[in-house]
Short mmCIF file of C-alpha atoms in Angstrom, two decimals:
data_model
loop_
_atom_site.label_atom_id
_atom_site.label_comp_id
_atom_site.label_asym_id
_atom_site.label_seq_id
_atom_site.Cartn_x
_atom_site.Cartn_y
_atom_site.Cartn_z
CA MET A 30 55.52 30.23 -11.89
CA LYS A 31 54.22 33.74 -12.35
CA THR A 32 51.57 34.35 -14.97
CA ASN A 33 50.67 37.53 -16.78
CA LEU A 34 47.66 36.03 -18.50
CA ARG A 35 45.18 38.35 -16.84
CA LYS A 36 47.20 41.42 -17.86
CA PHE A 37 47.45 40.32 -21.49
CA ARG A 38 43.78 39.35 -21.56
CA PHE A 39 42.83 42.92 -20.70
CA GLU A 40 45.40 44.44 -23.00
CA ARG A 41 43.91 42.47 -25.89
CA GLY A 42 40.49 44.09 -25.90
CA GLU A 43 39.42 43.11 -22.39
CA LEU A 44 38.78 39.53 -23.34
CA SER A 45 36.65 37.65 -20.84
CA GLN A 46 37.92 34.36 -19.41
CA GLN A 47 35.20 32.53 -21.34
CA GLN A 48 36.17 34.20 -24.62
CA LEU A 49 39.81 33.27 -24.16
CA ALA A 50 38.81 29.76 -23.12
CA ASP A 51 36.78 29.36 -26.31
CA MET A 52 39.68 30.65 -28.41
CA VAL A 53 42.01 27.93 -27.12
CA SER A 54 39.34 25.22 -26.63
CA VAL A 55 39.55 24.78 -22.89
CA SER A 56 37.05 25.39 -20.11
CA ARG A 57 36.76 28.73 -18.33
CA GLN A 58 37.80 26.97 -15.14
CA THR A 59 41.12 26.13 -16.74
CA ILE A 60 41.79 29.79 -17.53
CA VAL A 61 40.79 30.67 -13.96
CA ALA A 62 43.16 28.03 -12.58
CA ILE A 63 46.04 29.28 -14.75
CA GLU A 64 45.48 32.89 -13.73
CA LYS A 65 45.38 31.91 -10.06
CA GLY A 66 48.60 29.97 -10.47
CA ASN A 67 46.88 26.71 -9.56
CA TYR A 68 47.60 25.03 -12.87
CA SER A 69 50.62 24.99 -15.15
CA PRO A 70 49.47 24.61 -18.75
CA SER A 71 51.07 22.23 -21.21
CA VAL A 72 53.59 23.57 -23.72
CA LYS A 73 50.93 23.29 -26.41
CA LEU A 74 48.36 25.31 -24.45
CA ALA A 75 50.98 27.88 -23.43
CA LEU A 76 51.97 28.35 -27.07
CA LEU A 77 48.31 28.59 -28.10
CA LEU A 78 47.59 31.20 -25.45
CA ALA A 79 50.62 33.21 -26.48
CA LYS A 80 49.58 33.04 -30.12
CA LYS A 81 46.00 34.12 -29.44
CA LEU A 82 47.18 36.96 -27.19
CA GLU A 83 49.81 37.97 -29.76
CA THR A 84 52.73 37.64 -27.44
CA LYS A 85 55.48 35.21 -26.49
CA VAL A 86 55.26 32.39 -23.98
CA GLU A 87 58.01 33.90 -21.86
CA GLU A 88 56.02 37.13 -21.69
CA LEU A 89 52.96 35.25 -20.52
CA PHE A 90 54.71 33.02 -17.99
CA GLU A 91 57.79 33.68 -15.91
CA LEU A 92 59.78 31.43 -13.64
CA GLU A 93 60.05 32.57 -10.03
CA GLU A 94 62.96 32.13 -7.65
CA LYS A 95 61.32 29.17 -5.94
CA ASP A 96 60.96 27.39 -9.29
CA HIS A 97 64.75 27.15 -9.54
CA ASP A 98 64.97 24.95 -6.42
CA MET B 20 30.54 23.12 -11.65
CA ILE B 21 28.42 21.17 -14.13
CA LYS B 22 29.49 21.41 -17.72
CA ARG B 23 26.40 21.30 -19.91
CA ASP B 24 27.58 19.83 -23.18
CA LYS B 25 26.86 16.75 -25.32
CA ILE B 26 28.46 14.39 -22.81
CA PHE B 27 26.45 15.90 -19.97
CA TYR B 28 23.17 15.27 -21.78
CA ALA B 29 24.26 11.77 -22.83
CA ALA B 30 25.19 10.98 -19.20
CA CYS B 31 21.81 12.32 -18.05
CA GLY B 32 20.11 9.98 -20.53
CA VAL B 33 22.09 6.97 -19.33
CA PHE B 34 21.40 7.91 -15.70
CA LEU B 35 17.67 8.25 -16.41
CA VAL B 36 17.62 4.78 -18.01
CA GLY B 37 19.39 3.48 -14.90
CA VAL B 38 16.82 5.06 -12.59
CA ILE B 39 13.92 3.64 -14.63
CA LEU B 40 15.50 0.17 -14.55
CA ALA B 41 16.11 0.54 -10.81
CA VAL B 42 12.46 1.39 -10.24
CA MET B 43 11.58 -1.71 -12.27
CA GLU B 44 13.92 -3.60 -9.91
CA TYR B 45 16.44 -4.70 -12.50
CA GLU B 46 19.65 -5.17 -10.56
CA PHE B 47 21.86 -4.23 -13.50
CA ALA B 48 20.44 -0.70 -13.26
CA LEU B 49 23.49 0.07 -11.15
CA LEU B 50 25.65 -0.47 -14.21
CA PHE B 51 23.87 2.37 -16.02
CA ILE B 52 24.12 4.69 -13.03
CA VAL B 53 27.84 4.05 -12.63
CA GLY B 54 28.23 4.33 -16.42
CA ALA B 55 26.63 7.76 -16.39
CA TYR B 56 29.05 8.94 -13.72
CA LEU B 57 32.09 7.55 -15.50
CA LEU B 58 31.05 8.50 -19.04
CA ARG B 59 33.16 11.63 -19.41
CA PRO B 60 36.45 10.31 -17.95
CA SER B 61 35.97 7.03 -19.84
CA LEU B 62 35.47 8.79 -23.17
CA HIS B 63 38.49 10.94 -22.41
CA VAL B 64 40.69 7.95 -21.61
CA PHE B 65 40.10 6.57 -25.09
CA ASP B 66 40.42 9.93 -26.84
CA LEU B 67 36.75 9.93 -27.74
CA ALA B 68 35.73 13.03 -25.84
CA GLY B 69 37.17 15.45 -28.40
CA LYS B 70 37.23 18.97 -27.05
CA GLN B 71 34.74 18.16 -24.28
CA VAL B 72 37.62 17.51 -21.90
CA ASP B 73 40.53 19.91 -21.65
CA GLU B 74 44.03 19.24 -20.39
CA ARG B 75 43.40 20.45 -16.83
CA GLN B 76 40.45 18.10 -16.53
CA VAL B 77 42.67 15.36 -17.94
CA GLN B 78 45.14 15.98 -15.14
CA ILE B 79 42.37 15.98 -12.55
CA TYR B 80 40.89 12.73 -13.93
CA SER B 81 44.31 11.16 -13.93
CA ARG B 82 45.10 12.05 -10.32
CA SER B 83 41.63 11.32 -8.96
CA GLY B 84 41.62 8.04 -10.90
CA ASN B 85 44.90 7.03 -9.28
CA ILE B 86 43.60 7.88 -5.83
CA ALA B 87 40.35 6.00 -6.52
CA PHE B 88 42.33 2.96 -7.69
CA ILE B 89 44.42 2.95 -4.54
CA ALA B 90 41.28 3.40 -2.40
CA VAL B 91 39.55 0.47 -4.12
CA MET B 92 42.60 -1.76 -3.76
CA ILE B 93 43.08 -0.93 -0.07
CA THR B 94 39.37 -1.52 0.56
CA ALA B 95 39.48 -4.83 -1.30
CA VAL B 96 42.55 -5.98 0.64
CA GLY B 97 40.95 -4.89 3.92
CA LEU B 98 37.69 -6.70 3.19
CA ALA B 99 39.58 -9.80 2.04
CA LEU B 100 41.58 -9.87 5.28
CA LEU B 101 38.38 -9.42 7.24
CA ARG B 102 36.79 -12.36 5.45
CA VAL B 103 39.85 -14.52 6.06
CA ALA B 104 39.92 -13.52 9.75
CA ASN B 105 36.32 -14.70 9.99
CA GLY B 106 37.29 -18.02 8.47
CA GLU B 107 35.52 -17.27 5.19
CA THR B 108 36.79 -17.32 1.64
CA ALA B 109 37.70 -14.06 -0.06
CA ASP B 110 37.91 -15.26 -3.66
CA GLU B 111 35.87 -12.39 -5.09
CA PHE B 112 38.22 -9.87 -3.51
CA TYR B 113 41.31 -11.71 -4.72
CA THR B 114 39.81 -11.68 -8.23
CA LEU B 115 39.06 -7.97 -7.93
CA ILE B 116 42.57 -7.16 -6.69
CA GLY B 117 44.17 -9.33 -9.38
CA ILE B 118 42.11 -7.84 -12.19
CA GLY B 119 42.73 -4.30 -10.94
CA ILE B 120 46.49 -4.69 -10.77
CA ALA B 121 46.71 -6.65 -14.02
CA ALA B 122 44.52 -4.15 -15.89
CA ARG B 123 46.66 -1.28 -14.66
CA ALA B 124 49.85 -3.06 -15.67
CA VAL B 125 48.55 -4.06 -19.10
CA VAL B 126 47.16 -0.63 -19.95
CA GLY B 127 50.38 0.97 -18.71
CA LEU B 128 52.37 -1.27 -21.01
CA LEU B 129 50.11 -0.49 -23.95
CA MET B 130 50.41 3.23 -23.30
CA ILE B 131 54.18 3.02 -23.63
CA GLY B 132 53.43 2.30 -27.25
CA GLU B 133 56.09 -0.33 -27.91
CA LEU B 134 53.88 -3.16 -28.97
CA ARG B 135 56.45 -5.91 -29.25
CA ARG B 136 57.83 -5.18 -25.82
CA THR B 137 54.26 -5.06 -24.49
CA GLY B 138 53.46 -8.49 -25.91
CA VAL B 139 56.70 -9.98 -24.60
CA VAL B 140 56.27 -8.57 -21.09
CA ILE B 141 52.64 -9.73 -20.87
CA VAL B 142 53.52 -13.28 -21.93
CA VAL B 143 56.49 -13.52 -19.55
CA ALA B 144 54.46 -12.04 -16.67
CA VAL B 145 51.51 -14.40 -17.22
CA GLY B 146 53.90 -17.37 -17.35
CA VAL B 147 55.70 -16.36 -14.16
CA VAL B 148 52.38 -15.73 -12.37
CA ILE B 149 51.13 -19.21 -13.39
CA THR B 150 54.34 -20.78 -12.04
CA LEU B 151 54.27 -18.87 -8.76
CA PHE B 152 50.57 -19.55 -8.30
CA ALA B 153 51.06 -23.28 -8.94
CA LEU B 154 53.94 -23.54 -6.49
CA ALA B 155 52.17 -21.46 -3.86
CA SER B 156 48.94 -23.44 -4.02
CA ALA B 157 50.19 -26.97 -4.72
CA GLY B 158 53.77 -26.78 -3.42
CA PHE B 159 56.41 -29.09 -4.84
CA SER B 160 53.88 -31.82 -5.54
CA THR B 161 53.63 -33.41 -9.01
CA PRO B 162 50.67 -31.20 -10.13
CA GLY B 163 52.39 -28.12 -8.71
CA LEU B 164 55.63 -28.84 -10.53
CA LEU B 165 53.80 -29.77 -13.73
CA ILE B 166 51.74 -26.59 -13.84
CA GLY B 167 54.78 -24.59 -12.74
CA PHE B 168 56.71 -26.05 -15.65
CA LEU B 169 53.87 -25.18 -18.04
CA GLY B 170 54.00 -21.62 -16.67
CA LEU B 171 57.73 -21.40 -17.39
CA LEU B 172 57.11 -22.85 -20.85
CA PHE B 173 54.51 -20.15 -21.43
CA ALA B 174 56.93 -17.48 -20.20
CA SER B 175 59.58 -18.76 -22.62
CA LEU B 176 57.17 -18.00 -25.47
CA GLY B 177 57.70 -14.36 -24.58
CA PHE B 178 61.43 -14.59 -25.30
CA VAL B 179 60.79 -16.38 -28.59
CA ALA B 180 58.26 -13.67 -29.46
CA ARG B 181 61.02 -11.08 -29.59
CA ARG B 182 62.26 -12.75 -32.76
CA PHE B 183 59.11 -14.39 -34.11
CA PRO B 184 56.20 -12.16 -33.05
CA ARG B 185 53.69 -13.39 -35.63
CA ALA B 186 54.25 -17.05 -34.92
CA ILE B 187 53.89 -16.53 -31.18
CA ALA B 188 50.82 -14.34 -31.77
CA ALA B 189 49.25 -17.32 -33.54
CA VAL B 190 50.26 -19.69 -30.72
CA LEU B 191 48.79 -17.33 -28.11
CA THR B 192 45.53 -17.10 -30.06
CA VAL B 193 45.29 -20.88 -30.11
CA ILE B 194 46.00 -21.03 -26.36
CA ALA B 195 43.32 -18.40 -25.66
CA LEU B 196 40.78 -20.30 -27.76
CA ALA B 197 41.74 -23.53 -26.01
CA ILE B 198 41.05 -21.90 -22.64
CA VAL B 199 37.72 -20.56 -23.90
CA PHE B 200 36.62 -24.03 -24.99
CA SER B 201 38.16 -25.88 -22.03
CA PHE B 202 36.40 -23.72 -19.48
CA LYS B 203 33.35 -23.27 -21.72
CA LEU B 204 33.56 -19.52 -21.25
CA TYR B 205 31.26 -19.13 -24.24
CA GLN B 206 28.53 -20.53 -22.00
CA PHE B 207 29.07 -17.63 -19.62
CA ARG B 208 30.03 -19.85 -16.77
CA PRO B 209 30.54 -18.06 -13.46
CA VAL B 210 34.19 -19.11 -13.58
CA GLY B 211 34.41 -16.59 -16.40
CA SER B 212 35.47 -13.52 -14.45
CA ALA B 213 39.12 -14.32 -13.68
CA MET B 214 39.52 -16.71 -16.59
CA THR B 215 37.96 -14.30 -19.05
CA PHE B 216 40.46 -11.70 -17.97
CA ALA B 217 43.31 -14.17 -18.50
CA VAL B 218 42.01 -14.87 -22.01
CA LEU B 219 41.74 -11.18 -22.77
CA VAL B 220 45.25 -10.51 -21.54
CA ILE B 221 46.64 -13.32 -23.69
CA LEU B 222 44.69 -12.06 -26.69
CA LEU B 223 45.99 -8.55 -26.06
CA ALA B 224 49.52 -9.93 -26.09
CA ALA B 225 48.73 -11.75 -29.34
CA VAL B 226 47.33 -8.62 -30.98
CA SER B 227 50.27 -6.52 -29.73
CA LEU B 228 52.77 -8.98 -31.16
CA PHE B 229 50.88 -9.26 -34.43
CA LEU B 230 50.69 -5.49 -34.90
CA SER B 231 54.31 -5.05 -33.91
CA SER B 232 55.38 -7.32 -36.74
CA ARG B 233 53.94 -5.01 -39.37
CA PRO B 234 56.65 -3.32 -41.47
CA GLU B 235 55.06 0.09 -41.06
CA ASP B 236 55.00 -0.33 -37.29
CA SER B 237 57.89 1.99 -36.66
CA GLU B 238 56.22 4.75 -38.64
CA ALA B 239 52.74 4.15 -37.37
CA GLY B 240 53.18 6.57 -34.48
CA ALA B 241 50.00 8.28 -33.42
CA GLU B 242 47.82 6.13 -35.66
CA LEU B 243 49.07 3.04 -33.91
CA SER B 244 48.44 4.45 -30.48
CA LYS B 245 44.87 5.17 -31.52
CA SER B 246 44.40 1.62 -32.69
CA VAL B 247 45.88 0.40 -29.42
CA ARG B 248 43.39 2.52 -27.51
CA ALA B 249 40.58 1.11 -29.63
CA ILE B 250 41.77 -2.43 -28.87
CA VAL B 251 41.94 -1.71 -25.15
CA LEU B 252 38.48 -0.13 -25.25
CA ALA B 253 37.03 -3.11 -27.10
CA ALA B 254 38.76 -5.56 -24.77
CA ILE B 255 37.60 -3.83 -21.60
CA GLY B 256 34.08 -3.46 -23.01
CA LEU B 257 34.00 -7.13 -23.96
CA PHE B 258 35.38 -8.09 -20.59
CA LEU B 259 32.76 -6.08 -18.73
CA ILE B 260 29.98 -7.52 -20.87
CA VAL B 261 31.17 -11.08 -20.33
CA LEU B 262 31.80 -10.50 -16.62
CA PHE B 263 28.44 -8.85 -16.15
CA THR B 264 26.65 -11.49 -18.16
CA SER B 265 28.35 -14.29 -16.28
CA ILE B 266 27.31 -12.78 -12.97
CA GLU B 267 23.81 -11.77 -13.93
CA ILE B 268 22.53 -14.51 -16.16
CA GLY B 269 25.31 -17.06 -16.21
CA SER B 270 23.80 -19.34 -13.65
CA GLU B 271 20.44 -19.09 -15.35
CA SER B 272 21.81 -20.49 -18.58
CA GLU B 273 20.01 -23.74 -19.22
CA ASP B 274 23.07 -25.29 -20.85
CA ASN B 275 25.10 -24.63 -17.78
CA LYS B 276 22.57 -25.24 -15.09
CA GLN B 277 22.96 -28.26 -12.91
CA THR B 278 19.63 -29.46 -11.64
CA VAL B 279 19.15 -31.13 -8.31
CA ASP B 280 18.94 -34.47 -10.08
CA GLN B 281 22.08 -34.05 -12.12
CA VAL B 282 25.24 -35.69 -10.88
CA SER B 283 28.73 -34.61 -11.84
CA LYS B 284 30.52 -37.49 -13.50
CA GLU B 285 33.90 -36.69 -11.99
CA TYR B 286 33.95 -36.18 -8.26
CA THR B 287 35.87 -37.09 -5.14
CA GLU B 288 34.31 -38.68 -2.10
CA ILE B 289 35.56 -36.76 0.96
CA GLU B 290 34.20 -37.36 4.44
CA GLY B 291 31.11 -38.87 2.88
CA ILE B 292 30.49 -35.94 0.57
CA ALA B 293 30.56 -36.34 -3.20
CA ALA B 294 32.47 -33.20 -4.04
CA VAL B 295 34.28 -31.40 -6.79
CA GLY B 296 37.02 -28.83 -6.32
CA PRO B 297 38.27 -26.41 -5.38
CA PHE B 298 38.79 -27.97 -1.96
CA ASP B 299 39.95 -26.20 1.17
CA TYR B 300 41.08 -27.97 4.31
CA TYR B 301 41.67 -27.01 7.91
CA ARG B 302 45.20 -27.41 9.23
CA ASP B 303 44.23 -30.71 10.84
CA GLY B 304 43.26 -32.05 7.40
CA LYS B 305 39.50 -31.82 7.82
CA LEU B 306 37.47 -30.63 4.89
CA GLN B 307 36.66 -26.93 5.09
CA SER B 308 34.92 -26.20 1.79
CA CYS B 309 34.04 -27.82 -1.51
CA THR B 310 31.35 -27.90 -4.17
CA LEU B 311 28.67 -30.58 -4.03
CA ALA B 312 28.83 -32.93 -7.00
CA ARG B 313 25.26 -34.05 -6.49
CA LEU B 314 22.20 -33.43 -4.36
CA ASP B 315 23.42 -34.07 -0.83
CA THR B 316 22.14 -33.66 2.71
CA LEU B 317 24.44 -31.85 5.14
CA SER B 318 23.45 -31.21 8.76
CA GLY B 319 20.01 -32.50 7.81
CA GLN B 320 19.63 -29.96 5.04
CA PRO B 321 19.20 -31.15 1.41
CA LEU B 322 21.35 -28.99 -0.87
CA PRO B 323 21.43 -29.04 -4.67
CA ALA B 324 24.40 -30.10 -6.78
CA GLY B 325 26.80 -27.27 -7.51
CA THR B 326 26.33 -25.69 -4.09
CA VAL B 327 29.56 -24.40 -2.54
CA VAL B 328 29.56 -25.51 1.08
CA HIS B 329 31.72 -24.41 4.00
CA LEU B 330 31.96 -26.71 6.99
CA THR B 331 32.93 -26.09 10.59
CA ARG B 332 35.84 -27.97 12.17
CA ASP B 333 33.25 -30.38 13.52
CA GLY B 334 32.00 -31.14 10.01
CA ALA B 335 28.73 -29.25 10.46
CA LEU B 336 27.36 -27.04 7.73
CA ASP B 337 28.55 -23.49 8.39
CA TRP B 338 27.37 -21.64 5.32
CA CYS B 339 26.82 -22.25 1.61
CA PHE B 340 26.42 -20.57 -1.73
CA LEU B 341 23.39 -22.26 -3.25
CA GLN B 342 23.65 -23.19 -6.88
CA GLN B 343 20.04 -22.23 -7.45
CA ASP B 344 17.14 -20.85 -5.46
CA THR B 345 16.41 -23.54 -2.87
CA GLU B 346 13.88 -24.00 -0.10
CA ILE B 347 15.73 -24.19 3.20
CA GLN B 348 13.69 -24.94 6.33
CA GLY B 349 10.60 -23.55 4.60
CA HIS B 350 12.22 -20.42 3.23
CA LEU B 351 13.13 -19.98 -0.45
CA CYS B 352 16.76 -18.83 -0.38
CA ARG B 353 18.53 -17.19 -3.28
CA GLY B 354 21.24 -19.02 -5.12
CA GLU B 355 22.77 -17.94 -8.42
CA SER B 356 25.87 -16.16 -7.24
CA HIS B 357 28.45 -15.80 -4.51
CA GLY B 358 26.66 -12.71 -3.32
CA PHE B 359 24.10 -14.72 -1.35
CA MET B 360 25.64 -16.63 1.52
CA THR B 361 23.15 -18.84 3.33
CA GLY B 362 24.35 -19.31 6.90
CA PHE B 363 23.57 -21.93 9.54
CA HIS B 364 23.82 -22.08 13.32
CA PRO B 365 25.93 -24.90 14.84
CA ASN B 366 22.69 -26.72 15.67
CA GLY B 367 21.72 -26.73 11.97
CA GLN B 368 19.09 -23.99 12.23
CA LEU B 369 19.01 -21.47 9.43
CA LYS B 370 20.93 -18.34 10.46
CA THR B 371 21.06 -16.10 7.38
CA ALA B 372 18.80 -16.26 4.34
CA TRP B 373 18.61 -14.09 1.25
CA LEU B 374 14.95 -14.58 0.44
CA ALA B 375 14.05 -15.20 -3.18
CA ARG B 376 10.40 -14.30 -2.63
CA ASP B 377 8.36 -12.24 -0.19
CA GLU B 378 7.33 -14.47 2.70
CA VAL B 379 5.28 -14.18 5.86
CA ILE B 380 7.55 -15.51 8.60
CA GLN B 381 6.10 -15.98 12.05
CA GLY B 382 3.39 -13.47 11.10
CA ILE B 383 5.86 -10.87 9.82
CA PRO B 384 5.71 -9.99 6.09
CA CYS B 385 9.39 -10.26 5.11
CA ALA B 386 10.66 -8.93 1.79
CA LYS B 387 12.84 -10.79 -0.62
CA PHE B 388 16.30 -9.32 -1.11
CA ARG B 389 16.36 -6.44 -3.54
CA PHE B 390 19.75 -5.16 -4.54
CA MET B 391 18.65 -1.62 -5.24
CA SER B 392 16.85 -1.37 -1.90
CA SER B 393 19.97 -2.53 -0.09
CA LEU B 394 21.95 0.25 -1.73
CA PHE B 395 19.77 2.76 0.05
CA GLY B 396 19.93 0.94 3.37
CA GLY B 397 16.58 -0.82 3.10
CA GLY B 398 17.48 -4.40 2.42
CA ASP B 399 19.61 -7.07 3.95
CA ALA B 400 19.62 -10.76 4.64
CA THR B 401 16.82 -12.16 6.76
CA ARG B 402 18.27 -13.54 9.99
CA PHE B 403 17.17 -16.09 12.55
CA TYR B 404 18.23 -17.13 16.06
CA ASP B 405 19.39 -20.64 16.74
CA ASN B 406 15.97 -21.41 18.23
CA GLY B 407 14.40 -20.66 14.83
CA GLN B 408 12.99 -17.32 15.95
CA LEU B 409 13.07 -14.53 13.37
CA SER B 410 15.78 -12.03 14.29
CA PHE B 411 15.71 -9.50 11.47
CA CYS B 412 13.94 -8.82 8.20
CA THR B 413 12.82 -6.02 5.92
CA LEU B 414 9.07 -5.59 5.61
CA SER B 415 7.48 -6.42 2.27
CA GLU B 416 4.35 -4.40 3.09
CA ASP B 417 3.01 -1.97 5.65
CA ALA B 418 2.43 -3.73 8.96
CA THR B 419 1.47 -3.14 12.55
CA ILE B 420 3.64 -5.10 14.98
CA GLU B 421 2.97 -5.03 18.67
CA GLY B 422 0.92 -1.88 18.17
CA GLN B 423 3.61 -0.07 16.25
CA LYS B 424 3.07 0.92 12.64
CA PHE B 425 5.79 0.14 10.14
CA GLU B 426 6.00 0.91 6.45
CA LYS B 427 7.04 -1.31 3.60
CA GLY B 428 10.84 -1.45 3.44
CA ASP B 429 11.34 -0.81 7.15
CA PRO B 430 13.85 -3.11 8.87
CA VAL B 431 12.49 -4.84 11.97
CA ARG B 432 14.39 -6.64 14.72
CA PHE B 433 13.24 -9.13 17.31
CA ASP B 434 14.82 -10.70 20.36
CA GLU B 435 15.12 -14.44 20.89
CA ASN B 436 11.59 -14.60 22.30
CA GLY B 437 10.08 -12.88 19.27
CA THR B 438 9.60 -9.53 20.99
CA LEU B 439 10.06 -6.48 18.85
CA ILE B 440 13.25 -4.58 19.58
CA VAL B 441 12.57 -0.88 19.46
CA LYS B 442 15.52 1.32 18.72
CA GLU B 443 15.79 4.34 20.98
#
């Protein structure tokens, strides 16, 4: 799964990972893991992130070819 | 990465208490230290950690917990097999394995959230386990068949519970109370560990069935799952308290304590030993292990009533779990629990002793066993050769042996002639 979290974080006032983490009540490490592609967030967290970054979930996260296997 | 929040500081406090208790040589200090480590995942499991644990941590706890469970089970099975291969009993490990698997199964059932089904499955499973256990241990003998039948009868309660949950909940409560009073679990008897768990499982089934019979059950949803978590938390907490208490102070309970003068009223005379069960036999029918019903002398060694003894094929005393601290061949050996196995050589000489007090043995100041010291590699059983010569002990004070200086807590080894063995 490809993530555009980092891009949206900067587009929304250059939010730091900690600031975004605080906004959605998770740890900074969780944001780091999502951005690195090491962790797939739950639907709830994905929706929360999208809401806080004023975008849609499908803009934030995209399926890759390998995810279709 | 350390997360400095409320839970972190609480865990630090618990850990500090554990360290202080350890310094004061309270063995249950370990409980606090482990508690500090497990505080965050434990609070999370029962939804009590609030926002202190996020979903990624939840996933990590879940996976690492599963791996830890498998590691503990494999270790327990391995150690049990090792014990059996050495001709020793592995009851503690069987209890550990049983409790681990049963706890996982019960909690898994509760997490599904269908309380009636949970209650039914628990009751049927307990009944089937009783039947299988009876048949495996007693075969198709009258007691085996009788207990097996009772197990099936118990399992059948599960099927009735599908239609009459409240009535069966009441029956299960009565059965659990009957077990508590039959085995005198309220006196914190050492038998309490496995039996206490059985009682808790039955009570959990009763509570599940009772709650499932409420009209609002189907709409309870999240509220119900929270109450289920609270029940599981309370049950596990109670279980740990009872288990811990039964291990730590159970044998010190005056009500429960058999003195050396006390004689069990019901016993069986086997090979000249007044004994109570459980009995184990060698394949040739000779007695392998039993519990002494009264003060008895085996291989020339007086042993108090309640001592679990293990005999060799020749009928000689192999090892024992003393019921209370007892002087054996001039050394005060620890009793109280199955953790302290006092061993003997074939010629009757003391082989392994867990000292209950510091003693000077053959001029060497030997330390009593201290659990916390052993955790850090400093303590172990004191050992002797079959000629009575001290083989190994941990020093209770600084000493100079054969010109070499040793500090308190140092392990020292000697050969059969009493010469110090120096490690290269």
